[in-house]
CSV table of C-alpha atoms in Angstrom, one decimal:
chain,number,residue,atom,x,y,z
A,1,UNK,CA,87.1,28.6,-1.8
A,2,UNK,CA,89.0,25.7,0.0
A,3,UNK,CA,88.1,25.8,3.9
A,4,UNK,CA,91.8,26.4,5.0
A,5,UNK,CA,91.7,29.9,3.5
A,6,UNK,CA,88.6,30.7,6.0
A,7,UNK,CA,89.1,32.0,9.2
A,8,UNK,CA,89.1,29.6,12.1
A,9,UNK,CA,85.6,30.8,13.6
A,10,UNK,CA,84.2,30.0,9.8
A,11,UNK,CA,85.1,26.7,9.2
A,12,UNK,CA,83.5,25.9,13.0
A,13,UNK,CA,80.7,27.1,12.2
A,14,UNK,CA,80.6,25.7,8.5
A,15,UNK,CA,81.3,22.1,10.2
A,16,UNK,CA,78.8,22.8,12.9
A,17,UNK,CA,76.4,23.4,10.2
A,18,UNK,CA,76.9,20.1,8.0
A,19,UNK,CA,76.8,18.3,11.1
A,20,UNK,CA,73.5,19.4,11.8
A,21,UNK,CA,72.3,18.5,7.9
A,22,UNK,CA,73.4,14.8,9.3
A,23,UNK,CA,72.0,14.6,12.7
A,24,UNK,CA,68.5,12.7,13.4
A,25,UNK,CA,66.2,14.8,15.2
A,26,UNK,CA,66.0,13.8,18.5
A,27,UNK,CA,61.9,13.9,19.6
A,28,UNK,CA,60.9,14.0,23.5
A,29,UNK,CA,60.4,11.0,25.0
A,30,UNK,CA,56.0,11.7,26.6
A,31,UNK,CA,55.4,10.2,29.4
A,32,UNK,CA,52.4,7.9,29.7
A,33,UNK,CA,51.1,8.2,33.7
A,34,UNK,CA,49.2,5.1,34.3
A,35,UNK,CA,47.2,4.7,37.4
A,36,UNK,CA,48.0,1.6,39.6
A,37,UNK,CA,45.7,1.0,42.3
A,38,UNK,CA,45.6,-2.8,44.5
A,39,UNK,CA,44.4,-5.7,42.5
A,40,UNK,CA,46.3,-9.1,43.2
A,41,UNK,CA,48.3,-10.4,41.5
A,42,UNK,CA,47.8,-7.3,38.4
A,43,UNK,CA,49.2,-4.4,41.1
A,44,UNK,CA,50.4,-5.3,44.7
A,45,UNK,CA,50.6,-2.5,46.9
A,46,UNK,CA,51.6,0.4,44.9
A,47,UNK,CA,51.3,3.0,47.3
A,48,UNK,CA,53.6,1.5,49.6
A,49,UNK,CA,56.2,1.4,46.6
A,50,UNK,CA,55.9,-2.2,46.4
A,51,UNK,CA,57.2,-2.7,42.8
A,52,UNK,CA,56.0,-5.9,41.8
A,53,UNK,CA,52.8,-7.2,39.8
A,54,UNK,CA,51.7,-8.1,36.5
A,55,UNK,CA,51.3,-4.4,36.0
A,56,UNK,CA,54.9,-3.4,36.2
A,57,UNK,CA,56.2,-6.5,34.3
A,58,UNK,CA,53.6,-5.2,31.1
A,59,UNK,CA,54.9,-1.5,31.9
A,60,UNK,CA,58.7,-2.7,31.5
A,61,UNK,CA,57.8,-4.2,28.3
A,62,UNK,CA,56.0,-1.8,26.7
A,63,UNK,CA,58.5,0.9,27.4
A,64,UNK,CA,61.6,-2.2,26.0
A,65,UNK,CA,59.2,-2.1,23.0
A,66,UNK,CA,59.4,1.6,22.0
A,67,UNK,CA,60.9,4.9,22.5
A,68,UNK,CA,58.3,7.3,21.8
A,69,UNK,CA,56.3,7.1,25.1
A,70,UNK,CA,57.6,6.1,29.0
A,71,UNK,CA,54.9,4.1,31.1
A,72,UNK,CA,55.0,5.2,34.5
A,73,UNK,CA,53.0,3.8,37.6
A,74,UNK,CA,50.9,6.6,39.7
A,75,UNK,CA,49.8,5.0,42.8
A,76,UNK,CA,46.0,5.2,43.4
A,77,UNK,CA,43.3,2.9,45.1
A,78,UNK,CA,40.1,1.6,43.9
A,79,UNK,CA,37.8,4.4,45.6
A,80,UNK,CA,40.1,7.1,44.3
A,81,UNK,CA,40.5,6.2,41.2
A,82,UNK,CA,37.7,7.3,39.6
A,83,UNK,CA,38.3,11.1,40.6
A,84,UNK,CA,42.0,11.2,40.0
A,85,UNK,CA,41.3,10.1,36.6
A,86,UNK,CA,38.9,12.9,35.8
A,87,UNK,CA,41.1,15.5,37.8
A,88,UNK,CA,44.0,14.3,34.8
A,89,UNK,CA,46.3,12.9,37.7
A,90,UNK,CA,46.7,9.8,35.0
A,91,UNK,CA,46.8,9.0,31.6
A,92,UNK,CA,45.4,5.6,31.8
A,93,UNK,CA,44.4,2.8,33.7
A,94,UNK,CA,44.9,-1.1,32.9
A,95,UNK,CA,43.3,-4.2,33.9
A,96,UNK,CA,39.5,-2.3,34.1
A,97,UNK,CA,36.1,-2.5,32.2
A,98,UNK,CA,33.8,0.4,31.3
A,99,UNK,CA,31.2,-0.9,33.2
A,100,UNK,CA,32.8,-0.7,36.5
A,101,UNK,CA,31.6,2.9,37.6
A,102,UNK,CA,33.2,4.7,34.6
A,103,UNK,CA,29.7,5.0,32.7
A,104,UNK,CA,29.9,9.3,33.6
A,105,UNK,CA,33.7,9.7,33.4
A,106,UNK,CA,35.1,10.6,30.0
A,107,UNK,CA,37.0,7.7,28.7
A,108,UNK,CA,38.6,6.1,25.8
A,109,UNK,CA,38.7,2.4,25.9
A,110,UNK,CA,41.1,-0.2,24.5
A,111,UNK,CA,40.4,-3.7,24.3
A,112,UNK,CA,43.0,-6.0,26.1
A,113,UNK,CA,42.2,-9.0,24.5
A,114,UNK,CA,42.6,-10.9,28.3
A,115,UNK,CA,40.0,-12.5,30.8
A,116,UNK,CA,40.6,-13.7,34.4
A,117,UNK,CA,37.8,-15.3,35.8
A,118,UNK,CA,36.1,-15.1,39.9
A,119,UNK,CA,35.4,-18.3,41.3
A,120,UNK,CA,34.2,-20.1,44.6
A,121,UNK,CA,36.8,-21.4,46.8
A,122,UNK,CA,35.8,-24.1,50.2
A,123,UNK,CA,37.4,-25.6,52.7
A,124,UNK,CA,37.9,-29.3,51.6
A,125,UNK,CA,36.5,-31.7,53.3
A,126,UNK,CA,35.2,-35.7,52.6
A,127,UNK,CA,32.6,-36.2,50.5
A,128,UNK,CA,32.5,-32.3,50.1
A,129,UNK,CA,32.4,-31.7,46.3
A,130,UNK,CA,30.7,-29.2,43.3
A,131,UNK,CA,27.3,-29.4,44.6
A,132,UNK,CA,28.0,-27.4,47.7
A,133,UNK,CA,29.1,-24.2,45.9
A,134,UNK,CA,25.7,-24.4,43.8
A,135,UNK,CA,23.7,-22.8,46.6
A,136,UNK,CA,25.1,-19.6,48.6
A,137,UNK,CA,21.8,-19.2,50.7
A,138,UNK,CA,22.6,-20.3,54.6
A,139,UNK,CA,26.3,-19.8,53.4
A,140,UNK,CA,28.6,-17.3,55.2
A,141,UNK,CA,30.8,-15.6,52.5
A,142,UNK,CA,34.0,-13.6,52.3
A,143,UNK,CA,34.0,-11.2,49.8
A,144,UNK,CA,36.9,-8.6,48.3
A,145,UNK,CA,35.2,-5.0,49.7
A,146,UNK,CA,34.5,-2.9,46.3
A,147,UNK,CA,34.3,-5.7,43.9
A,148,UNK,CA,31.8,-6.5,41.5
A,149,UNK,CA,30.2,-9.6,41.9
A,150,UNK,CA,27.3,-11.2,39.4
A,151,UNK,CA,25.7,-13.5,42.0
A,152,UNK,CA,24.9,-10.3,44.2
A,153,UNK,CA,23.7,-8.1,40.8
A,154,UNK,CA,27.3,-5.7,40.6
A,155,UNK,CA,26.1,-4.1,43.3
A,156,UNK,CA,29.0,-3.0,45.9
A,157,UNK,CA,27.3,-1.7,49.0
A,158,UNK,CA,28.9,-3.4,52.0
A,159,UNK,CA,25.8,-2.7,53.6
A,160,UNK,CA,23.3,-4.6,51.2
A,161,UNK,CA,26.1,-7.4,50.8
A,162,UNK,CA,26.2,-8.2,54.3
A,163,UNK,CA,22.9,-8.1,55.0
A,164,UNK,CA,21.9,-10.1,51.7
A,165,UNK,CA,24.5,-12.7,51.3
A,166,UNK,CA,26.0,-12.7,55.0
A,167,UNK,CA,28.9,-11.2,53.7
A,168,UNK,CA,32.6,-10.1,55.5
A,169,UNK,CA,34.0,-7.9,53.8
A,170,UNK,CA,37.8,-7.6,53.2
A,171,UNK,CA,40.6,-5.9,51.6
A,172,UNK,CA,42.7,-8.6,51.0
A,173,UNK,CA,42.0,-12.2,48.8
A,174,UNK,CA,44.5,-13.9,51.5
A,175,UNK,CA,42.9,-12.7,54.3
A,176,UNK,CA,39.7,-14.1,53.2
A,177,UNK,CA,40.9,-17.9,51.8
A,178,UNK,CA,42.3,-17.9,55.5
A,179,UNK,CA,39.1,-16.9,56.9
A,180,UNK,CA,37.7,-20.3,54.4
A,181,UNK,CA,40.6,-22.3,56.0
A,182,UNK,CA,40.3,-21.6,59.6
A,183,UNK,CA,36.3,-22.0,59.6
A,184,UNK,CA,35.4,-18.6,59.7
A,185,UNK,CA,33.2,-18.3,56.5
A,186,UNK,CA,32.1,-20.7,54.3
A,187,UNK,CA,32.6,-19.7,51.0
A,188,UNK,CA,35.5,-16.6,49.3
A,189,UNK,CA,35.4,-15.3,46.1
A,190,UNK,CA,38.6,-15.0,44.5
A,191,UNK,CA,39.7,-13.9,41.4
A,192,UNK,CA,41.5,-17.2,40.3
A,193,UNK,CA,44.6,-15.3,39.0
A,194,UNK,CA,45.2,-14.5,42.1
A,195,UNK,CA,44.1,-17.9,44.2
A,196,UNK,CA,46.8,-19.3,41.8
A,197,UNK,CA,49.5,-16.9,42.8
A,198,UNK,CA,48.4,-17.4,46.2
A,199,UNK,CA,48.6,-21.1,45.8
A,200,UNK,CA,52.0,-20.9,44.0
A,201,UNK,CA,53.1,-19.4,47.1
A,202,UNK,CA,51.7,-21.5,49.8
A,203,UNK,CA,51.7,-24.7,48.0
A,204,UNK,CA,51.3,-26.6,51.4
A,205,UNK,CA,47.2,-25.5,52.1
A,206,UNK,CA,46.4,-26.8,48.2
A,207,UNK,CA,45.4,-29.9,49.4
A,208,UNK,CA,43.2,-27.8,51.6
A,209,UNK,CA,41.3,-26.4,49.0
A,210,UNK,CA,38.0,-26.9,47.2
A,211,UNK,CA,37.9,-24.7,43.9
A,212,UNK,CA,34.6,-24.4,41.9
A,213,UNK,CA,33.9,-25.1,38.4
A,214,UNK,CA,31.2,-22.8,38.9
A,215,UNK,CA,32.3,-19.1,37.5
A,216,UNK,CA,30.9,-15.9,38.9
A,217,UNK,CA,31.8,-13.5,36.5
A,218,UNK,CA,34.5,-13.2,33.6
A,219,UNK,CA,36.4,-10.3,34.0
A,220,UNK,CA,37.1,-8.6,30.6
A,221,UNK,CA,40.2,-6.5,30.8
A,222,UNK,CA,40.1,-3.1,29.1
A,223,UNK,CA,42.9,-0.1,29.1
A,224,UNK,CA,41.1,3.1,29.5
A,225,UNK,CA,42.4,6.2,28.4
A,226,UNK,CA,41.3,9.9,29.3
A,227,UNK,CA,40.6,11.9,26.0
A,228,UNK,CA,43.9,14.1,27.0
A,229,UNK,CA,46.3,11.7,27.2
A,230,UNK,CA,49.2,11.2,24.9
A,231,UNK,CA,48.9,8.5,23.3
A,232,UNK,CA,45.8,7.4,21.5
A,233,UNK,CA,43.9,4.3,21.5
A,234,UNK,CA,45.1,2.8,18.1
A,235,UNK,CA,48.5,3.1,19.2
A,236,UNK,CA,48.4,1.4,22.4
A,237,UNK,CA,46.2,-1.4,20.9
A,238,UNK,CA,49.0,-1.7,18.2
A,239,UNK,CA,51.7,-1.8,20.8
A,240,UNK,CA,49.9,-4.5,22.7
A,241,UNK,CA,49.5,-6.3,19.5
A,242,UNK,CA,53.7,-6.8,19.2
A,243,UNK,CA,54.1,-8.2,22.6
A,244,UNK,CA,50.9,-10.5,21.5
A,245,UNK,CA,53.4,-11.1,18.6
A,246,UNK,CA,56.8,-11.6,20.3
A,247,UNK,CA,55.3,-13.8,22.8
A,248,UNK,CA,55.8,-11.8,25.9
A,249,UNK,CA,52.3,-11.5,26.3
A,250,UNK,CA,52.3,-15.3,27.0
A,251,UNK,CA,54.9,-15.4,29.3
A,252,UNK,CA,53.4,-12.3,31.5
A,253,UNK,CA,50.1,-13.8,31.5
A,254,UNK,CA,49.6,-17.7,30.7
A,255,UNK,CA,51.3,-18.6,34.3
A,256,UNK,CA,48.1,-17.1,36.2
A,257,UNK,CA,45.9,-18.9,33.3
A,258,UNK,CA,44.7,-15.5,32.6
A,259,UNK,CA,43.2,-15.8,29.2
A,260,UNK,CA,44.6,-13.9,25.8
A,261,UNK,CA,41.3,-13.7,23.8
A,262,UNK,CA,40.3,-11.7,20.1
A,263,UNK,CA,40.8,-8.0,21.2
A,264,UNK,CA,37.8,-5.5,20.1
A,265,UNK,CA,38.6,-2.6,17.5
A,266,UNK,CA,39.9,0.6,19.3
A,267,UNK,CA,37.2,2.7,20.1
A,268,UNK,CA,34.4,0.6,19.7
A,269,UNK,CA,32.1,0.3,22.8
A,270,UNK,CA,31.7,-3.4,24.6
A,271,UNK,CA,28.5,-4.9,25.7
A,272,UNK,CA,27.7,-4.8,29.0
């Protein structure tokens, strides 16, 4: 029977329903909620809203790269962190390592394949060179409060580093490469991503400054995903693997000299 000699309502529907054999099913965009908290130059600020980082620039490109999942920042900071995850406030967190506290919380990790490095940093001064960082007894050092340093064991007590290594202890990797510059301690440790985006910024006081050769620690980044998130470890590795592939990795991360290096399977456990 032709569809002219249907009534009206009919042929609607009839059209209605062969336009529905032809439509793609349209799936619901889940939200990844990753937690941000500050770590020069990775996240600046994010609880102030200050939108700017390496964090956010890997964010935009992940979400550029597919439309099955939306990476969105949830401000934290580093003493929180650890109990918002477990509460479920966040999906993930970027730019960590298992070993950093996380030993009781329920996590699944994902190799980033990158390493930033801590080094020494001096005031400059004649005949002032690598030998001086090769000794920290007698030296007064400015330190990055809640860090993890190798020198002083991992161990984060402000009390034991102060009274160890005559430690000040700081929120801020600018504050204390000032407190180097204007005589005030001796010695900073700063993570050298972050010197160099300080640098970058303040090219005049990098004649000023005596960086080590000497590493403290390599920092080997993980993603680290609570069991209940949406998106599961073999995914987000693969994801990370295209922007690897279409060079955007490189351009994110190369500036800061922040290393891309052979990524772990998903799921497997590092060595401490």
């Amino acid at each position: 029977m032709a569809l002219k000699c249907l009534p009206v309502w009919m042929v609607h529907c009839a059209l209605l329903s062969l336009s529905a054999l032809f439509q793609t099913p349209v799936w619901a965009v889940q939200e990844v909620r990753v937690g941000a908290a500050h770590f020069p130059p990775y996240t600046v600020r994010p609880e102030i809203g200050v939108d700017t980082g390496l964090l956010p620039q890997l964010l935009d490109a992940l979400n550029q790269l597919q439309a099955d999942y939306h990476f969105v920042i949830v401000p934290t900071s580093n003493a929180r962190r650890y109990r918002e995850f477990e509460q479920g406030r966040m999906d993930m967190v970027l730019f960590e390592n298992p070993t950093w506290g996380w030993n009781t919380i329920a996590h699944n990790p994902v190799d980033m394949g990158l390493e930033d490095v801590e080094v020494f940093v001096a005031k400059h001064q004649p005949g002032r060179g690598q030998a001086y960082f090769d000794d920290l007894a007698n030296k007064r050092l400015a330190l990055f409060n809640g860090y993890h340093y190798a020198f002083a064991g991992f161990k984060t007590s402000p009390q034991f580093l102060s009274a160890t290594f005559n430690a000040s202890l700081t929120y801020s990797h600018a504050a204390n490469l000032q407190m180097v510059l204007r005589g005030r301690a001796d010695i900073a440790l700063i993570t050298r991503s972050h010197l160099i985006d300080l640098l970058n910024k303040n090219p005049q006081i990098e004649p000023m400054v005596l960086v080590s050769d000497r590493v403290d620690y390599i920092y080997h980044h993980y993603a680290l995903l609570s069991p209940q998130a949406p998106i599961q470890g073999q995914q987000l590795a693969k994801m990370l693997q295209a922007l690897r592939d279409n060079g955007q990795f490189a351009s994110i991360f190369a500036p800061y000299k922040i290393a891309a290096v052979p990524a772990q399977v998903p799921g497997a456990r590092p060595v401490p």
